[in-house]
Amino acid sequence: MNKTAQIKKNHQLIKFRKLVIVSILIGFLSAFLGISLKKITEYYEEIFFHEVSVHPVFYIVFPVFGLSVIYFLRQYLFKKKENKGIKEVFESTASKSKNLPSYKIPSHFINGLLTVIFGGSTGIEVSTVVATATIGSVAHEKENVFRQYKTELICAGVAAGVTALFSSPIAGVLFAFEVISRKVTRAFIISNLIAVSIAFGLLTILKEEPLFAVSIATWNLKAIPYFILLGILAGMNSVYLTRCVLFFKSQFGKIDTHYYKIILGSIVLSASLFMFPQLYGEGYHAIKGIFGGAAQMQLTITLALTFIGILILKPIVTSITLASGGDGGVFAPSLFIGAFLGLLLASILNSFFNVNVIPVNFMIIGMAAVLSASIHAPFTAIFLVCGLTNDYTLFFPILVVCLISKYTAKTIYPYTVYSYSPSLVK
């Protein structure tokens, strides 16, 4: 009896050691992929955005070129298969037999990069999530001992990838839990903690700076009613974004000839970028720009109309980017919408009601609130945005507003772009 128990104990120890080793490997590869994609995208997006600023004709050339290259790569290099985004990950974790094929790593990496640098109004976050999930999926297939840990290893890749993008290990683990796994096992805790630790260690070695360098001094209890208002508005805006994505994907799906989708999508995208250059790519350049001048900003009719135009158009151009073949998701658009929504609300309150709220605070809280409502993952949004700024001063108001925005959105429309399925509403 003792001998049998000892054999079982030794077997469990071997499984544990192998799980640790594979988690380290997944964490490193996923973080390396995420950091590489982020750096390459930032570098070329800055160059190409400068070119369109100097030569506006590129507003026409870049979108049609980028979407066309993505289409030809899919046709002739990536087995003629569309990228479905995070739904691919859900399909894999829900099925014992369906795995993420290894070509998804270069497919999402390259297509996500091309989409953003050529002006597609989305971000690389979902491309990174699916590519890093594939690393975990491929790892689980390599040894029989990992067959039972499929979801855990996929989540480890995702958590490390999110950590690499947003410098927040907590956000990485929470995203893997709230959006992908929705359950916690001992293997989940071990694999995910190891993966995000490796990812954060790599970020530390490379001395990665927070994406948004802003100074947050304080917040006032008197602002809470206005924060609540921001949460409600954020929930409404997230539903608008979700419905836009679902509507345009449905409408473009009725177009049989793919190149017609590219031409139509490029026309809308080019016209929108020409009117509002802030919509180019993931839009982080625009967020950084308004962070710098938020405190001194005077709201004029022209500025208010610009902000309103951006808030109306951003979900549309994001949806059309994705529907016409671009690779991406709602992460970056949610952060972008939240920042502009927060600044618009703060500017209205200060200009017309003399409230004296802090615009930067509203921008940061708005970013978290729209993301929380868009993906129904409030705790991911809280730590992700705090990681983006490397500041937890606003933790409590962000927590409150994220919960309000999520439940506002769920009350209006119960689905996200990830959870919606036509069969659910028949």
Coordinates of C-alpha atoms in Angstrom, one line a residue:
M1 CA 0.0 0.0 0.0
N2 CA 2.8 2.4 0.9
K3 CA 4.6 1.5 -2.3
T4 CA 1.5 2.3 -4.4
A5 CA 1.1 5.6 -2.5
Q6 CA 4.8 6.4 -3.1
I7 CA 4.5 5.7 -6.9
K8 CA 1.4 7.9 -7.1
K9 CA 3.2 10.7 -5.2
N10 CA 6.3 10.4 -7.5
H11 CA 4.0 10.6 -10.5
Q12 CA 2.3 13.7 -9.2
L13 CA 5.7 15.3 -8.5
I14 CA 6.8 14.6 -12.1
K15 CA 3.6 16.2 -13.4
F16 CA 4.1 19.2 -11.2
R17 CA 7.7 19.7 -12.4
K18 CA 6.7 19.4 -16.0
L19 CA 3.9 21.9 -15.5
V20 CA 6.3 24.3 -13.9
I21 CA 8.8 23.9 -16.8
V22 CA 6.2 24.3 -19.5
S23 CA 4.7 27.3 -17.8
I24 CA 8.1 29.0 -17.7
L25 CA 8.5 28.3 -21.4
I26 CA 5.0 29.5 -22.3
G27 CA 5.5 32.7 -20.1
F28 CA 8.8 33.5 -21.9
L29 CA 7.6 32.9 -25.4
S30 CA 4.3 34.7 -24.9
A31 CA 5.9 37.7 -23.3
F32 CA 8.6 37.8 -26.0
L33 CA 5.9 37.7 -28.7
G34 CA 3.8 40.4 -27.0
I35 CA 6.7 42.8 -26.4
S36 CA 8.0 42.3 -29.9
L37 CA 4.6 42.9 -31.5
K38 CA 4.1 46.0 -29.3
K39 CA 7.5 47.5 -30.2
I40 CA 7.4 46.8 -33.9
T41 CA 3.8 48.2 -34.1
E42 CA 4.7 51.4 -32.2
Y43 CA 7.8 51.9 -34.4
Y44 CA 6.1 51.6 -37.8
E45 CA 2.8 53.2 -36.7
E46 CA 4.7 56.3 -35.8
I47 CA 6.5 56.4 -39.1
F48 CA 3.4 55.8 -41.2
F49 CA 1.3 58.2 -39.2
H50 CA 4.0 60.9 -39.8
E51 CA 3.8 60.1 -43.5
V52 CA 0.0 60.6 -43.7
S53 CA 0.4 63.8 -41.7
V54 CA 2.8 65.2 -44.3
H55 CA 1.2 63.6 -47.4
P56 CA -2.6 63.2 -46.9
V57 CA -2.8 61.0 -50.1
F58 CA -1.6 58.1 -47.9
Y59 CA -4.9 58.3 -46.1
I60 CA -6.3 56.7 -49.2
V61 CA -3.3 54.4 -50.1
F62 CA -2.5 52.9 -46.7
P63 CA -5.9 51.3 -45.7
V64 CA -6.5 49.7 -49.1
F65 CA -2.9 48.5 -49.3
G66 CA -2.9 47.1 -45.7
L67 CA -6.2 45.2 -46.1
S68 CA -5.2 43.9 -49.5
V69 CA -1.9 42.5 -48.2
I70 CA -3.8 40.8 -45.3
Y71 CA -6.2 39.3 -47.7
F72 CA -3.5 37.9 -50.0
L73 CA -1.6 36.5 -47.0
R74 CA -4.7 34.7 -45.8
Q75 CA -5.4 33.3 -49.2
Y76 CA -1.9 32.1 -50.1
L77 CA 0.0 31.7 -46.8
F78 CA -2.5 31.0 -44.0
K79 CA -4.7 28.3 -45.6
K80 CA -7.5 30.6 -46.6
K81 CA -8.8 30.7 -43.1
E82 CA -10.3 33.8 -41.5
N83 CA -9.1 34.9 -38.0
K84 CA -12.1 34.9 -35.6
G85 CA -10.3 36.6 -32.7
I86 CA -10.9 35.5 -29.1
K87 CA -13.8 33.3 -30.2
E88 CA -11.2 30.9 -31.6
V89 CA -9.8 30.6 -28.0
F90 CA -13.3 30.0 -26.6
E91 CA -13.9 27.3 -29.2
S92 CA -10.6 25.6 -28.4
T93 CA -11.1 25.6 -24.6
A94 CA -14.7 24.3 -25.0
S95 CA -13.7 21.3 -27.1
K96 CA -11.3 18.5 -26.2
S97 CA -10.5 17.8 -29.9
K98 CA -10.3 21.3 -31.3
N99 CA -6.9 22.9 -30.9
L100 CA -5.4 26.2 -32.0
P101 CA -3.2 25.4 -35.0
S102 CA 0.4 26.7 -34.8
Y103 CA 0.0 28.9 -37.9
K104 CA -2.3 31.2 -35.8
I105 CA 0.9 32.6 -34.2
P106 CA 2.4 34.2 -37.3
S107 CA -1.1 34.8 -38.8
H108 CA -2.3 37.0 -35.9
F109 CA 1.1 38.5 -35.4
I110 CA 1.5 39.7 -39.0
N111 CA -2.1 40.5 -39.7
G112 CA -2.5 42.5 -36.4
L113 CA 0.7 44.4 -37.2
L114 CA -0.4 45.2 -40.7
T115 CA -3.9 46.3 -39.7
V116 CA -2.7 48.8 -37.2
I117 CA 0.3 50.4 -38.9
F118 CA -1.7 51.0 -42.1
G119 CA -4.4 52.8 -40.2
G120 CA -6.9 50.2 -39.3
S121 CA -8.7 51.6 -36.3
T122 CA -8.2 48.8 -33.8
G123 CA -5.3 47.5 -31.7
I124 CA -2.9 44.5 -31.4
E125 CA -4.3 43.3 -28.1
V126 CA -6.6 40.6 -29.5
S127 CA -4.0 39.5 -32.0
T128 CA -1.6 39.1 -29.2
V129 CA -4.1 37.2 -27.0
V130 CA -4.9 34.6 -29.7
A131 CA -1.2 34.2 -30.7
T132 CA -0.1 33.6 -27.1
A133 CA -3.1 31.4 -26.5
T134 CA -1.9 29.3 -29.4
I135 CA 1.5 29.0 -27.7
G136 CA -0.2 27.4 -24.7
S137 CA -2.4 25.2 -27.0
V138 CA 0.6 23.9 -28.9
A139 CA 2.5 23.2 -25.6
H140 CA -0.4 21.2 -24.3
E141 CA -0.3 18.9 -27.3
K142 CA 3.4 18.0 -26.9
E143 CA 3.0 15.7 -23.9
N144 CA 0.2 13.4 -22.8
V145 CA 0.6 14.6 -19.2
F146 CA -0.6 18.1 -20.3
R147 CA -3.8 16.9 -22.0
Q148 CA -5.9 17.6 -18.9
Y149 CA -4.3 21.1 -18.6
K150 CA -5.4 22.5 -22.0
T151 CA -7.4 25.5 -20.7
E152 CA -4.8 26.2 -18.0
L153 CA -1.9 26.4 -20.4
I154 CA -3.9 28.4 -22.9
C155 CA -4.7 30.9 -20.1
A156 CA -1.0 31.0 -19.1
G157 CA -0.1 32.1 -22.6
V158 CA -2.9 34.7 -22.6
A159 CA -2.0 36.0 -19.1
A160 CA 1.7 36.4 -20.1
G161 CA 0.7 38.2 -23.3
V162 CA -1.6 40.7 -21.6
T163 CA 1.1 41.2 -19.0
A164 CA 3.6 42.0 -21.7
L165 CA 1.3 44.6 -23.4
F166 CA 0.1 46.4 -20.3
S167 CA 2.8 45.8 -17.6
S168 CA 0.3 44.4 -15.2
P169 CA 0.6 40.7 -14.1
I170 CA -2.6 41.0 -12.1
A171 CA -4.5 42.2 -15.2
G172 CA -3.0 39.2 -17.1
V173 CA -4.3 36.6 -14.6
L174 CA -7.6 38.3 -14.1
F175 CA -8.2 38.5 -17.9
A176 CA -7.4 34.8 -18.2
F177 CA -9.9 34.1 -15.4
E178 CA -12.7 36.5 -16.2
V179 CA -12.8 36.2 -19.9
I180 CA -11.2 32.8 -20.9
S181 CA -11.3 30.2 -18.1
R182 CA -14.0 31.5 -15.6
K183 CA -12.9 28.8 -13.1
V184 CA -9.8 28.4 -10.9
T185 CA -7.9 25.2 -10.5
R186 CA -4.6 24.5 -8.8
A187 CA -3.0 24.0 -12.2
F188 CA -4.5 27.4 -13.3
I189 CA -2.9 29.2 -10.3
I190 CA 0.5 27.5 -10.7
S191 CA 0.8 27.9 -14.5
N192 CA -0.6 31.4 -14.7
L193 CA 1.4 32.8 -11.8
I194 CA 4.6 31.4 -13.2
A195 CA 3.9 32.6 -16.7
V196 CA 3.1 36.2 -15.6
S197 CA 6.1 36.3 -13.3
I198 CA 8.4 35.4 -16.2
A199 CA 6.6 38.0 -18.4
F200 CA 7.0 40.7 -15.8
G201 CA 10.6 39.7 -15.2
L202 CA 11.3 40.2 -18.9
L203 CA 9.6 43.6 -18.8
T204 CA 11.7 44.6 -15.8
I205 CA 15.0 43.4 -17.5
L206 CA 14.0 45.4 -20.7
K207 CA 13.1 48.4 -18.5
E208 CA 9.7 48.8 -20.2
E209 CA 8.0 52.1 -19.3
P210 CA 4.3 52.5 -18.6
L211 CA 2.3 53.3 -21.8
F212 CA 0.9 56.6 -20.4
A213 CA 3.2 58.7 -18.3
V214 CA 0.7 60.8 -16.4
S215 CA 0.7 62.4 -12.9
I216 CA -2.3 61.6 -10.8
A217 CA -2.3 63.8 -7.6
T218 CA -5.6 63.0 -5.9
W219 CA -9.3 62.7 -6.3
N220 CA -12.2 64.2 -4.4
L221 CA -15.3 62.6 -2.8
K222 CA -17.4 65.4 -4.3
A223 CA -16.6 64.0 -7.7
I224 CA -18.3 60.7 -7.0
P225 CA -21.7 61.6 -8.5
Y226 CA -19.9 62.7 -11.7
F227 CA -17.9 59.5 -11.7
I228 CA -21.3 57.6 -11.5
L229 CA -22.5 59.6 -14.5
L230 CA -19.3 58.6 -16.3
G231 CA -19.9 55.0 -15.5
I232 CA -23.5 55.1 -17.0
L233 CA -22.3 56.9 -20.1
A234 CA -19.4 54.4 -20.5
G235 CA -21.8 51.5 -20.3
M236 CA -23.9 53.1 -23.0
N237 CA -20.9 53.8 -25.3
S238 CA -19.7 50.2 -24.9
V239 CA -23.0 48.9 -26.0
Y240 CA -22.9 51.2 -29.0
L241 CA -19.4 49.8 -29.8
T242 CA -20.6 46.2 -29.4
R243 CA -23.7 46.7 -31.6
C244 CA -21.6 48.4 -34.3
V245 CA -19.1 45.5 -34.4
L246 CA -21.9 42.9 -34.7
F247 CA -24.0 44.9 -37.2
F248 CA -21.1 45.7 -39.6
K249 CA -19.7 42.2 -39.4
S250 CA -23.2 40.9 -40.3
Q251 CA -23.7 43.3 -43.2
F252 CA -20.2 42.8 -44.6
G253 CA -20.8 39.0 -44.3
K254 CA -23.5 39.3 -47.0
I255 CA -20.9 40.6 -49.5
D256 CA -19.6 37.5 -51.4
T257 CA -16.6 39.1 -53.2
H258 CA -14.0 39.8 -50.5
Y259 CA -12.3 42.6 -52.5
Y260 CA -15.6 44.6 -52.5
K261 CA -15.4 44.4 -48.7
I262 CA -11.8 45.8 -48.9
I263 CA -12.8 48.6 -51.2
L264 CA -15.9 49.6 -49.2
G265 CA -14.0 49.4 -45.9
S266 CA -11.1 51.4 -47.3
I267 CA -13.3 54.2 -48.5
V268 CA -15.0 54.6 -45.1
L269 CA -11.7 54.3 -43.3
S270 CA -9.9 56.7 -45.5
A271 CA -12.6 59.4 -45.3
S272 CA -12.8 59.0 -41.5
L273 CA -9.1 59.2 -41.0
F274 CA -8.9 62.3 -43.2
M275 CA -11.6 64.0 -41.1
F276 CA -10.3 62.8 -37.7
P277 CA -6.6 61.7 -37.8
Q278 CA -6.9 60.7 -34.1
L279 CA -8.7 57.6 -35.4
Y280 CA -5.5 56.3 -37.1
G281 CA -4.4 52.9 -35.8
E282 CA -4.8 52.0 -32.1
G283 CA -5.1 55.8 -31.3
Y284 CA -2.7 55.8 -28.4
H285 CA -0.9 58.7 -30.0
A286 CA -4.1 60.7 -29.7
I287 CA -4.6 59.7 -26.1
K288 CA -1.1 60.8 -25.2
G289 CA -1.7 64.1 -27.0
I290 CA -4.9 64.9 -25.0
F291 CA -3.3 63.8 -21.7
G292 CA -0.7 66.5 -22.2
G293 CA -3.2 69.3 -22.6
A294 CA -6.2 68.1 -20.7
A295 CA -5.7 70.4 -17.6
Q296 CA -5.5 73.6 -19.7
M297 CA -8.1 72.6 -22.3
Q298 CA -10.9 75.1 -22.9
L299 CA -14.0 73.6 -24.4
T300 CA -15.1 75.4 -27.5
I301 CA -18.0 74.5 -29.9
T302 CA -15.5 73.2 -32.4
L303 CA -13.6 71.1 -29.9
A304 CA -16.9 69.7 -28.5
L305 CA -18.1 68.7 -32.0
T306 CA -14.7 67.1 -32.7
F307 CA -14.9 65.0 -29.6
I308 CA -18.5 64.0 -30.3
G309 CA -17.6 63.2 -33.9
I310 CA -14.7 61.0 -32.7
L311 CA -17.0 59.2 -30.2
I312 CA -19.6 58.5 -32.9
L313 CA -17.1 57.5 -35.6
K314 CA -14.6 55.4 -33.6
P315 CA -17.0 52.4 -33.1
I316 CA -18.0 52.5 -36.8
V317 CA -14.4 52.6 -38.2
T318 CA -13.3 49.9 -35.8
S319 CA -16.2 47.7 -36.9
I320 CA -15.5 48.3 -40.6
T321 CA -11.8 47.7 -40.1
L322 CA -12.6 44.2 -38.6
A323 CA -15.5 43.5 -41.0
S324 CA -13.4 44.2 -44.1
G325 CA -10.6 41.8 -43.1
G326 CA -8.5 43.6 -40.4
D327 CA -7.2 41.8 -37.4
G328 CA -7.9 43.1 -34.0
G329 CA -10.6 43.6 -31.3
V330 CA -12.2 46.1 -28.9
F331 CA -9.4 46.5 -26.3
A332 CA -7.7 49.6 -27.8
P333 CA -10.9 51.1 -29.1
S334 CA -12.5 50.8 -25.6
L335 CA -9.5 52.6 -24.0
F336 CA -9.6 55.3 -26.8
I337 CA -13.4 55.9 -26.4
G338 CA -13.1 56.0 -22.6
A339 CA -10.3 58.6 -22.7
F340 CA -12.2 60.9 -25.1
L341 CA -15.5 60.3 -23.3
G342 CA -14.0 61.1 -19.9
L343 CA -12.3 64.3 -21.2
L344 CA -15.5 65.5 -22.9
L345 CA -17.6 65.0 -19.8
A346 CA -15.0 66.7 -17.5
S347 CA -14.7 69.6 -20.0
I348 CA -18.5 70.0 -20.1
L349 CA -18.7 69.9 -16.3
N350 CA -16.0 72.5 -15.8
S351 CA -17.0 74.8 -18.7
F352 CA -20.8 75.0 -18.1
F353 CA -21.3 73.9 -14.5
N354 CA -18.1 75.2 -12.9
V355 CA -17.5 71.9 -11.1
N356 CA -13.7 72.0 -11.2
V357 CA -13.2 68.2 -11.7
I358 CA -9.8 66.9 -12.7
P359 CA -9.9 66.0 -16.5
V360 CA -7.0 63.5 -16.4
N361 CA -8.8 61.5 -13.7
F362 CA -11.9 61.3 -15.8
M363 CA -9.9 60.2 -18.8
I364 CA -8.2 57.3 -16.9
I365 CA -11.5 56.3 -15.2
G366 CA -13.3 56.5 -18.5
M367 CA -10.7 54.2 -20.1
A368 CA -11.3 51.5 -17.5
A369 CA -15.0 52.0 -17.5
V370 CA -15.6 51.5 -21.2
L371 CA -13.2 48.5 -21.3
S372 CA -15.0 46.9 -18.3
A373 CA -18.3 47.3 -20.0
S374 CA -17.1 46.1 -23.4
I375 CA -15.6 42.8 -22.2
H376 CA -17.7 42.4 -19.0
A377 CA -14.5 42.1 -17.0
P378 CA -14.3 44.9 -14.4
F379 CA -11.4 43.6 -12.4
T380 CA -9.3 43.1 -15.5
A381 CA -10.0 46.7 -16.6
I382 CA -9.1 48.1 -13.1
F383 CA -5.7 46.5 -12.9
L384 CA -5.0 46.9 -16.7
V385 CA -5.5 50.7 -16.6
C386 CA -3.7 51.1 -13.3
G387 CA -0.8 49.2 -15.0
L388 CA -0.9 51.4 -18.0
T389 CA -0.3 54.5 -15.8
N390 CA 1.7 52.7 -13.1
D391 CA -0.5 54.5 -10.5
Y392 CA -3.2 53.1 -8.1
T393 CA -4.4 56.5 -6.7
L394 CA -7.7 56.1 -8.5
F395 CA -8.2 52.5 -7.6
F396 CA -11.4 53.0 -5.6
P397 CA -13.3 55.3 -8.1
I398 CA -12.2 53.1 -10.9
L399 CA -13.6 50.0 -9.1
V400 CA -16.9 51.8 -8.5
V401 CA -17.2 53.1 -12.1
C402 CA -16.2 49.8 -13.7
L403 CA -18.9 47.9 -11.9
I404 CA -21.5 50.6 -12.8
S405 CA -20.5 50.6 -16.4
K406 CA -20.5 46.8 -16.7
Y407 CA -24.0 46.4 -15.2
T408 CA -25.3 49.4 -17.2
A409 CA -24.1 47.7 -20.4
K410 CA -25.5 44.3 -19.4
T411 CA -28.8 45.8 -18.6
I412 CA -29.1 47.4 -22.0
Y413 CA -27.5 44.5 -24.0
P414 CA -26.4 41.3 -22.3
Y415 CA -23.8 40.3 -24.8
T416 CA -20.2 41.3 -25.7
V417 CA -18.5 40.8 -29.0
Y418 CA -17.0 37.7 -27.4
S419 CA -20.1 36.1 -26.0
Y420 CA -22.6 37.0 -28.8
S421 CA -23.8 34.2 -31.0
P422 CA -26.8 34.4 -33.4
S423 CA -28.1 31.2 -32.0
L424 CA -28.5 32.9 -28.6
V425 CA -31.0 35.5 -29.8
K426 CA -33.2 33.3 -32.1

